[in-house]
XYZ file of C-alpha atoms in Angstrom:
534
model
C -15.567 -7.423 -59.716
C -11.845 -8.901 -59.625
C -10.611 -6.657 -57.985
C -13.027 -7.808 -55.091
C -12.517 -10.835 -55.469
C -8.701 -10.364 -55.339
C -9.426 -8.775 -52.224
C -11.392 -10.921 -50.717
C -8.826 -13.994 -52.064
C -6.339 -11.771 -49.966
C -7.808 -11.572 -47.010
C -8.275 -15.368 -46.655
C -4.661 -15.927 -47.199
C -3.890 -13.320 -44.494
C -5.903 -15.937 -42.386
C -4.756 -18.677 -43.505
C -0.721 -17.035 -42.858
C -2.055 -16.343 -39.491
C -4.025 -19.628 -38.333
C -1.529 -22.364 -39.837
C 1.163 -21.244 -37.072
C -1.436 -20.691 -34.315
C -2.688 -24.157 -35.194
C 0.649 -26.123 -35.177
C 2.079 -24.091 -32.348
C -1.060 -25.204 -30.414
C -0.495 -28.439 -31.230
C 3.233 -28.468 -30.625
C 2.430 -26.648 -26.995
C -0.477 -29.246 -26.479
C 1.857 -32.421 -27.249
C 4.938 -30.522 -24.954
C 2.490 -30.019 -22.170
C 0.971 -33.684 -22.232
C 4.448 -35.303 -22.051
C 5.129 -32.277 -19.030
C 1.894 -33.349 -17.495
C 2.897 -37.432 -17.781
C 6.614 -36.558 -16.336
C 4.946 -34.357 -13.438
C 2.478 -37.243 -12.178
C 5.759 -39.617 -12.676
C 7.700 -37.317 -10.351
C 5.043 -37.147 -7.717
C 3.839 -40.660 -7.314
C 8.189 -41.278 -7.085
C 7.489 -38.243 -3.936
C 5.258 -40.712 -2.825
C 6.748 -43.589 -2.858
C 10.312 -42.182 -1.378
C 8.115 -41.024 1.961
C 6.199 -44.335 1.812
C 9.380 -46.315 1.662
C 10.841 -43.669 4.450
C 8.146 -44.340 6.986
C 7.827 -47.600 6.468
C 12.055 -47.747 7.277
C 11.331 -45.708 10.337
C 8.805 -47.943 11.226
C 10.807 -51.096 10.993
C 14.109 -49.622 12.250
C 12.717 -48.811 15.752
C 11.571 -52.212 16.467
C 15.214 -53.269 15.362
C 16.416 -51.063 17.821
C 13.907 -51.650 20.210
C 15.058 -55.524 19.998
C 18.765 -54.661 20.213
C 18.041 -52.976 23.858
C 15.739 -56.109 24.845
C 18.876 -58.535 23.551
C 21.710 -56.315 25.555
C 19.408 -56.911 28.989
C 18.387 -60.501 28.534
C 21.715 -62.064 29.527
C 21.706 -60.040 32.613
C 18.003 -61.363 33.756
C 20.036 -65.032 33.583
C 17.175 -66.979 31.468
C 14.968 -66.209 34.723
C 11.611 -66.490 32.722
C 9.750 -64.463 34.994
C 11.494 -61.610 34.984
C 12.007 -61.954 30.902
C 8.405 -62.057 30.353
C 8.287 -59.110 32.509
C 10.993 -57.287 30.959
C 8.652 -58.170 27.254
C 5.798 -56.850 29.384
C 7.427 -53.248 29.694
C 8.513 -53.240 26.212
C 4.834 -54.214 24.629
C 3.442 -51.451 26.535
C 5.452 -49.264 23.877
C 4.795 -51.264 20.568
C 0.843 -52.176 21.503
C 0.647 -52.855 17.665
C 3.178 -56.024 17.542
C 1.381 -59.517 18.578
C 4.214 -61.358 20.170
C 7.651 -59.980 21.820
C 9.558 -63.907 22.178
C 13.115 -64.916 23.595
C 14.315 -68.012 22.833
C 17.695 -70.334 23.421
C 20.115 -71.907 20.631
C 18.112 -75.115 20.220
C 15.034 -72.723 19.083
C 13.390 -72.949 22.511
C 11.122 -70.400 23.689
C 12.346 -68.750 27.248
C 9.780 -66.483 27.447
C 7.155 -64.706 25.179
C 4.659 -61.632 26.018
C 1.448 -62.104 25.592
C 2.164 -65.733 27.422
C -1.667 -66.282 25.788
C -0.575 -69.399 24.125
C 1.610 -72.572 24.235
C 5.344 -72.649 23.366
C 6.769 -73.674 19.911
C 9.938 -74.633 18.808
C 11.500 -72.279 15.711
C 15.135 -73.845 15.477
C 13.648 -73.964 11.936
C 12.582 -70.308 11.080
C 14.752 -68.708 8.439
C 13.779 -65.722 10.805
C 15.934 -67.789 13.794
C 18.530 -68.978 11.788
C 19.742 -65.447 10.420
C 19.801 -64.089 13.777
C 21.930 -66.925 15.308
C 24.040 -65.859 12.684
C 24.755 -62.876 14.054
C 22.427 -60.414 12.303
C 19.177 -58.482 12.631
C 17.205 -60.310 10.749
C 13.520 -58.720 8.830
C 10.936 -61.507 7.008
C 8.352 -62.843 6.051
C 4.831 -62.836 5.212
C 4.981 -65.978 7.943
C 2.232 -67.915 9.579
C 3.032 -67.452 13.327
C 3.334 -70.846 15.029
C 2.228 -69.451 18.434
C -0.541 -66.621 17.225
C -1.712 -68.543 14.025
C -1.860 -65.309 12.261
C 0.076 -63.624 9.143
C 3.377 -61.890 10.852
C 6.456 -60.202 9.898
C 9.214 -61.454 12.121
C 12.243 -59.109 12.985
C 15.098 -60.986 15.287
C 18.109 -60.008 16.795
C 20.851 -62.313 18.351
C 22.395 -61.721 22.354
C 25.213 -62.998 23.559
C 26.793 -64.722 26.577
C 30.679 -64.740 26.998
C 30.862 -63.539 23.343
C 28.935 -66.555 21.755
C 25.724 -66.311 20.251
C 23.141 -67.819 22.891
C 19.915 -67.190 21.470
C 17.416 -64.660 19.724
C 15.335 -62.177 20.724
C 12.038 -61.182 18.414
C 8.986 -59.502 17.908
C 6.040 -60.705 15.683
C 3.923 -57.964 13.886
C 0.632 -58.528 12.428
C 0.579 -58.186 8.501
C -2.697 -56.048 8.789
C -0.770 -53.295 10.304
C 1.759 -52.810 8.071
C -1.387 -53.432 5.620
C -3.399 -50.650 7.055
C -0.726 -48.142 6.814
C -0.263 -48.204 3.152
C -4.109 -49.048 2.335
C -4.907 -45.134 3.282
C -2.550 -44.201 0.629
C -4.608 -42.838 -2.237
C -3.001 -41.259 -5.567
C -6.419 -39.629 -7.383
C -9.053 -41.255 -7.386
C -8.434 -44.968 -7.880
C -4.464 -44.917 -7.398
C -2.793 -46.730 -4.625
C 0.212 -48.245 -2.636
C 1.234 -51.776 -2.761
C 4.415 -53.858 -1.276
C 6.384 -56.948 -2.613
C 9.160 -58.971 -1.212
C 12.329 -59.309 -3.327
C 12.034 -62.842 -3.298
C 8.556 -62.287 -5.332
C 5.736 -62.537 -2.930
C 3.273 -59.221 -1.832
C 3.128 -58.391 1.429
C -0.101 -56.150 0.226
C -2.413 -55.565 -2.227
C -5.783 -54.204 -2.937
C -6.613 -57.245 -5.104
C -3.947 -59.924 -2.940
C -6.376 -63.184 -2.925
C -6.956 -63.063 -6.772
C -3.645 -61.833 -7.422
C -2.039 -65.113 -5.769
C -4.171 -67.053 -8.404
C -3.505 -65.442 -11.294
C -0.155 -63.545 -11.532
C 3.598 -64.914 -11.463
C 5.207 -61.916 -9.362
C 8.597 -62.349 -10.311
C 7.543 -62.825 -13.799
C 6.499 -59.432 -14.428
C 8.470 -56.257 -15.953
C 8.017 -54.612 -12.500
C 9.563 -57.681 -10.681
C 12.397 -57.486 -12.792
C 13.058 -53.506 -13.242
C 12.952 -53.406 -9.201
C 15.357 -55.784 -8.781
C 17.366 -54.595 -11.481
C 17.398 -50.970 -10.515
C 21.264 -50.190 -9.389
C 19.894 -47.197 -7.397
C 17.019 -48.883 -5.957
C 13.999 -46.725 -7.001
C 12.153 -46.321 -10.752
C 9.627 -46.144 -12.817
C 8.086 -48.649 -15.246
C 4.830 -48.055 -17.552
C 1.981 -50.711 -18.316
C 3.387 -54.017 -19.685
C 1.824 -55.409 -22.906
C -1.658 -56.186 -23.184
C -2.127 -55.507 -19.095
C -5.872 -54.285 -18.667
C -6.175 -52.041 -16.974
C -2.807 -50.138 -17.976
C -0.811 -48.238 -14.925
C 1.763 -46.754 -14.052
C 4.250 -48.112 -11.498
C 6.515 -45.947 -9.390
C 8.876 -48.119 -7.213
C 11.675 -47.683 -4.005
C 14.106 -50.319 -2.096
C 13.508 -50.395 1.648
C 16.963 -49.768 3.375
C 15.906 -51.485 6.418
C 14.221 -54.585 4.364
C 14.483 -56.548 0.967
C 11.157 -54.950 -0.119
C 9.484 -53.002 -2.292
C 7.176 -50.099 -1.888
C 5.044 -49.541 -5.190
C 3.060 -46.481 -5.879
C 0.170 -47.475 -8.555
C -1.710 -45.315 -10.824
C -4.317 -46.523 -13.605
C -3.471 -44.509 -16.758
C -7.231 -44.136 -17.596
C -7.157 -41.609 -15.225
C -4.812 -39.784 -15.945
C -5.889 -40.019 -19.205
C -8.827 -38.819 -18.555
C -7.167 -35.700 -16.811
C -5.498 -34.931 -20.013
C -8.550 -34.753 -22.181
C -9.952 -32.736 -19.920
C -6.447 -30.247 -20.767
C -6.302 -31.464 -24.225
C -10.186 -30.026 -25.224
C -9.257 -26.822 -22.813
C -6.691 -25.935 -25.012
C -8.182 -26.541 -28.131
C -11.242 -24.347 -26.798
C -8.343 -21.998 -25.957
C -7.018 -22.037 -29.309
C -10.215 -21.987 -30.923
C -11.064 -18.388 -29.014
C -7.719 -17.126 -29.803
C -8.574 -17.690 -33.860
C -11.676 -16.168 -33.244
C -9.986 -13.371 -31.367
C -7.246 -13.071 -34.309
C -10.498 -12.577 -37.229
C -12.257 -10.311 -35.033
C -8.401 -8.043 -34.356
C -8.767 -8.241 -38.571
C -12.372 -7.331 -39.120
C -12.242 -4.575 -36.504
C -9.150 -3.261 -37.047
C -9.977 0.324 -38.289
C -12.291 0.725 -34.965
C -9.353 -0.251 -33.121
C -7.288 2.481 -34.686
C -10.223 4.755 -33.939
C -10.030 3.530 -30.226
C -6.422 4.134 -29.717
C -6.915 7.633 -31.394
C -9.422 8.444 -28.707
C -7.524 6.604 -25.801
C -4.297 9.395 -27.195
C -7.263 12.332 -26.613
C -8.459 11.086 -22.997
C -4.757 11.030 -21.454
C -4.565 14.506 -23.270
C -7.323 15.479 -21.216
C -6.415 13.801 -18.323
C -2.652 15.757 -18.750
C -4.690 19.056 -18.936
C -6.900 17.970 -15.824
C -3.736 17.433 -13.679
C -2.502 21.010 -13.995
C -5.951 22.451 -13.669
C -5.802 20.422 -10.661
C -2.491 22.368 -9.243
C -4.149 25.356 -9.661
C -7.256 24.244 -7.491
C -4.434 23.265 -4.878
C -2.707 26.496 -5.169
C -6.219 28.135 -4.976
C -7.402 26.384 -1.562
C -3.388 26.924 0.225
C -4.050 30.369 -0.545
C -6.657 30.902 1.616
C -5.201 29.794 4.848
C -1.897 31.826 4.031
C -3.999 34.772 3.329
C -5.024 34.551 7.255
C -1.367 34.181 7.930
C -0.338 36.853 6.486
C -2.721 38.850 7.965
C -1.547 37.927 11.111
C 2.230 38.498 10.472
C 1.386 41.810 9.206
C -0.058 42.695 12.268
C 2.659 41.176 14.138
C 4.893 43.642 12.129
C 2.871 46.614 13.044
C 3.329 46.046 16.646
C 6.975 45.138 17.037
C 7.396 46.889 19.833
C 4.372 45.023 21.403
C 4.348 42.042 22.868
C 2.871 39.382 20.559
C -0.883 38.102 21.241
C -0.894 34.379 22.273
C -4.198 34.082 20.387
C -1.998 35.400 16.881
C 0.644 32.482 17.166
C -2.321 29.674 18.189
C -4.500 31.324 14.756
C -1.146 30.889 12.876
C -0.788 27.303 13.555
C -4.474 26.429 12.856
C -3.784 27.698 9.568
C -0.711 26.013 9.327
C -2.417 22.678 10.602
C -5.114 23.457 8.096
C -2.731 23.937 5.266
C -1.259 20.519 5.805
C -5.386 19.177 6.000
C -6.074 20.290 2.972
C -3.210 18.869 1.185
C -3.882 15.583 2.326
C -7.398 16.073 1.264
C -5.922 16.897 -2.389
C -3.666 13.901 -1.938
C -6.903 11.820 -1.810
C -9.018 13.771 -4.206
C -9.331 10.567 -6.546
C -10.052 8.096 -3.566
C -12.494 10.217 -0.738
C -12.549 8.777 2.464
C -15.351 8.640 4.939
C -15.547 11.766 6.980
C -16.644 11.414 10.746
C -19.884 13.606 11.129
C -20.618 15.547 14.614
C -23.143 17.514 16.234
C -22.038 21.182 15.243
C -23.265 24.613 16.762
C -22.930 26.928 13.842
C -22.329 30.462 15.742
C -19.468 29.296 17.522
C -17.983 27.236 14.333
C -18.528 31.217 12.159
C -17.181 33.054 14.984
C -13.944 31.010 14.687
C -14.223 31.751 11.381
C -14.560 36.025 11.327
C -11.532 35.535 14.218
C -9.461 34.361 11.186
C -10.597 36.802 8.909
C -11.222 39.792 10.779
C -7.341 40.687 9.953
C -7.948 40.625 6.458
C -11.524 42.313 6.805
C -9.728 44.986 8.683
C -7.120 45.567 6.085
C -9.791 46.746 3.566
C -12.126 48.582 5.818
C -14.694 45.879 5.582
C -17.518 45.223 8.673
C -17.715 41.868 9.660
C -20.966 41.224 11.254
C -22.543 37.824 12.691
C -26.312 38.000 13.105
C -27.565 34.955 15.358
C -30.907 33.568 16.093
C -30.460 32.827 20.034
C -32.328 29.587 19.998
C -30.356 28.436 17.068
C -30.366 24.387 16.100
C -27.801 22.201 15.871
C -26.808 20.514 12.758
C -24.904 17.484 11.759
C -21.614 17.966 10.078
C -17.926 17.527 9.987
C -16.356 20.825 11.100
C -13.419 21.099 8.952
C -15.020 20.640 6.270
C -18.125 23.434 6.640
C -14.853 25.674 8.038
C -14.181 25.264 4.252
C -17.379 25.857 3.025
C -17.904 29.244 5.003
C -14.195 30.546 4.673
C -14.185 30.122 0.949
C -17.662 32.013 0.718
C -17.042 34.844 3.089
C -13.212 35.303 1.864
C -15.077 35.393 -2.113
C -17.537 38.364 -0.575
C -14.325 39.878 1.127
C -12.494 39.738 -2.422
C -15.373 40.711 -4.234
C -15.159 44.615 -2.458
C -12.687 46.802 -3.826
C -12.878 49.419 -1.344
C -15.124 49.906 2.023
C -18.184 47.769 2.788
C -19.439 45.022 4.711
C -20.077 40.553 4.793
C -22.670 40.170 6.683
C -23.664 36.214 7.937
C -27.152 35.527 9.056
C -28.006 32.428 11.060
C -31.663 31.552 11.529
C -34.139 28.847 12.199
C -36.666 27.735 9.084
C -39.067 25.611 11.513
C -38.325 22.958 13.261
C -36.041 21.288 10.539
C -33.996 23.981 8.583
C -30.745 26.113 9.894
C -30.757 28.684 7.277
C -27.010 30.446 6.348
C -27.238 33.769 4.161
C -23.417 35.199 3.003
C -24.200 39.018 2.189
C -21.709 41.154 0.574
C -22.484 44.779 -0.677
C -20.110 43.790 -4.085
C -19.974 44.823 -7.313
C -22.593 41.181 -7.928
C -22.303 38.785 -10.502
C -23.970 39.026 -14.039
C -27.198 36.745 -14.290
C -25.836 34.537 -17.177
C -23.017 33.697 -15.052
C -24.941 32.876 -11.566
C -26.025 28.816 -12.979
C -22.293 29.054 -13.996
C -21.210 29.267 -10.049
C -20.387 25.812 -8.692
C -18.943 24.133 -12.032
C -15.580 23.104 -12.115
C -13.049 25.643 -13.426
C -15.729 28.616 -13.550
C -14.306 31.489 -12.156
C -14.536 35.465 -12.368
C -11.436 35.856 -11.099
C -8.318 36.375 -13.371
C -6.060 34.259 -11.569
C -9.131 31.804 -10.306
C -9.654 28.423 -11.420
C -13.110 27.930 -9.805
C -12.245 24.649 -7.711
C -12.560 26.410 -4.678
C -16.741 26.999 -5.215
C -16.170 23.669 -6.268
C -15.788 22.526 -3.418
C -18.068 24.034 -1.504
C -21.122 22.903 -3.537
C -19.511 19.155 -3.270
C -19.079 19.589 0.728
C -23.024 20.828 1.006
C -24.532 18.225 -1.231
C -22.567 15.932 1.081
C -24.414 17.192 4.189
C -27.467 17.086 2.610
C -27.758 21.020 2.086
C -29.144 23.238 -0.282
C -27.394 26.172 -1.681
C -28.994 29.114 -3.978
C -27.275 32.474 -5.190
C -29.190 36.117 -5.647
C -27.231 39.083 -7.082
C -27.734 41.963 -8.547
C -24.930 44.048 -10.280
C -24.015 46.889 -8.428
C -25.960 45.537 -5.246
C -23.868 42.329 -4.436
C -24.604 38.804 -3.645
C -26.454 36.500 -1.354
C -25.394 32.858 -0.853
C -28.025 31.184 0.970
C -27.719 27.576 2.744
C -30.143 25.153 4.073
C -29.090 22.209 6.800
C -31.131 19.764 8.430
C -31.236 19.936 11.619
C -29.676 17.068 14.222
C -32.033 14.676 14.729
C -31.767 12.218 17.663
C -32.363 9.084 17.176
């Protein structure tokens, strides 16, 4: 009884050795792959924010171009305001987004403007004017535009007349476009992309009216890490006590002092790594149960392995019975060969029969056929069936075999019905079928003797085939034996090639049946349907 219980005590701590370090290095790999999966969504919404911030510098940097070209032509038009409010005219027509393309003198006068939709105001006090008369391209706002009454961003340039600042030229953009190119910006589900000026004001946000009520921009931890980054881009997580918590990816315009802001509540990502977190833990679970079942099971699995050892054994001895079947269905074709070259030799002062060389490379041909076939033997392909007219297909046949035949004074005789049917069949294939049965009758004489083939009609739906051979016959016991692999009577045999044959009939729906007799010889008889048209 203790020594059961000793046992038993042992196999527990076996478990226990083996669970404690699958549990902690699940845990360990759980905690590594949370903190890989944070860094990962870090890294992305920063992807994000870089082409956010790259388009929107694009976007801004060809109107400052676009202004540039406008302020190199306007001294030449000589403040004719006409022509300048065509010249605006042209240059709308590319930017059909912006609300307002304006020139305007020193004193903040307005020389022309496109659309002219509205009256002229003065902007001599625009921080927007006064950078530009200071000799720079200028980008601001959110503004209030004095002429369109709408929420603009404001992008001047200066132009010059005899080297001296003269005036500005400017174009007035609509805040809802710049809005509507960030508000289809989605990170999951809820995330999005927001914009603040360095000065502390938003240009957007999802939640901008109550926002402007309740929240001190440039008070926050995000205010201050963007303006403190050195290399203008960063990440910051949720400040103290902020409901709900996110996470803030940020990047520095080039092209503008502000902000692009990718924003992603934490609850879902959160949520994303429960979903991991109880995967894993399932996973971990099935490997403990996988681990006790390894244990309990383990003498089956030794039993298992024993008998996998005994199956490639077999499969070893398979692949050389295999060879021999190879060997056994080449040997056939080269027999004909042979034959042939042999009676090539007899003649040598004779000119050699064209119909000798053709035979010899049909055999040749049918060599390489057959090992392809073997090449395949684990993988059959389709074969291509055909209408086939049995006489002519055995008459090729004898043609091959008549040398051999003639070699050991054996009659070769084809007996035809003359209204014989058609069948359906793939030629090489019953070429097979017949040459391996009439060159086993052939084989089967020792001395003298005749194969006889019979070809007849059984109704309307049979072709009937009957092999005959006056051999020595084959004992009853062995004729259910005919057929199975590796039976064979022959001493260097291996019984593949009758093998074969049975496989190739079944496949064209045939019948086959065997009657011998010792000392009387043996009858193969076949059965095809006949071609049916459909």
């Amino acid at each position: 009884m203790n020594f059961i219980r000793e046992k038993r005590l042992a196999k527990v701590l076996l478990i226990m050795l083996i669970l404690v370090p699958v549990v902690t290095m699940g845990y360990l790999l759980l905690f590594d792959q949370l903190n890989e999966q944070r860094q990962e969504m870090i890294n992305k919404n920063m992807q994000i924010a870089r082409l956010t911030a790259n388009y929107v510098d694009d976007y801004l940097s060809s109107y400052k171009q676009t202004l540039k070209g406008v302020a190199f032509r306007v001294p030449l038009i000589d403040n004719d305001r006409n022509e300048l409010t065509k010249l605006l005219r042209d240059i709308s027509l590319a930017h059909s987004e912006a609300s307002l393309f304006y020139v305007a003198n020193a004193k903040g006068q307005l020389l022309a403007k496109y659309p002219n939709d509205h009256a002229d105001k003065n902007i001599v006090d625009r921080d927007f004017f006064t950078a530009a008369m200071q000799k720079k391209v200028f980008i601001g706002g959110p503004y209030v535009g004095r002429v369109t009454g709408i929420d603009i961003i404001s992008i001047t340039a200066p132009f010059y007349q005899d080297g001296k600042v003269s005036g500005i030229v400017g174009v007035s953009i609509p805040l809802d476009e710049l809005q509507n190119k960030l508000s289809v910006i989605q990170i999951g589900h809820s995330g999005y992309a927001t914009r603040f000026t360095k000065d502390g004001n938003f240009l957007w946000h999802p939640k901008l009216e109550e926002l402007k009520k309740t929240m001190e921009l440039d008070k926050t931890p995000l205010f201050k890490a963007a303006l403190a980054a050195k290399t203008g881009e960063g990440s910051i997580g949720p400040s103290p006590g902020e409901e709900p918590p996110e996470q803030h990816s940020f990047v520095t315009l080039t092209e503008a002092p502000w902000v692009i802001v990718i924003v992603q509540p934490l609850q879902e990502f959160n949520n994303q790594m429960n979903q991991i977190m109880w995967r894993n833990i399932f996973i971990i679970i099935l490997l403990i149960m996988f681990i006790i079942v390894i244990l309990r099971y383990f003498n089956l699995l030794k039993d298992r392995i024993a008998a996998e050892h005994i199956q490639k054994a077999e499969k070893l001895a398979l692949v050389g019975q295999l060879a021999a079947g190879v060997a056994h269905e080449i040997r056939n074709p080269l027999t004909s060969i042979k034959g042939f070259v042999q009676l090539i030799q007899s003649k040598k002062s004779e000119p050699i029969p064209e119909f000798y060389l053709e035979t010899i490379m049909q055999e040749i041909d049918r060599i390489n056929d057959i090992v392809g076939e073997m090449v395949v033997l684990a993988k059959p392909v389709p074969v291509q069936f055909a209408e086939i007219n049995l006489r002519n297909l055995i008459n090729d046949i004898l043609n091959l075999i008549g040398p051999q035949a003639v070699l050991k004074d054996i009659q070769l005789e084809l007996i035809a019905s003359e209204d014989l049917l058609a069948i359906r069949g793939e030629p090489n294939q019953l070429k097979q079928v017949f040459i391996n049965l009439i060159k086993n009758s052939i084989e089967s004489i020792v001395d003298g003797g005749f194969v006889k083939i019979h070809l007849t009609n059984r109704g309307n739906s049979v072709v009937e085939v009957k092999v005959q051979d006056n051999g020595p016959g084959v004992p009853r016991e062995n004729l259910e034996k005919l057929g199975t692999p590796f039976f064979t009577t022959k001493e260097t045999g291996t019984g593949l090639g009758l093998m074969v044959t049975y496989g190739i009939i079944r496949n064209h729906k045939g019948e086959i049946n065997v009657l011998s007799e010792v000392g009387h010889g043996t009858t193969f008889s076949i059965n095809f349907p006949v071609l049916t048209i459909e």
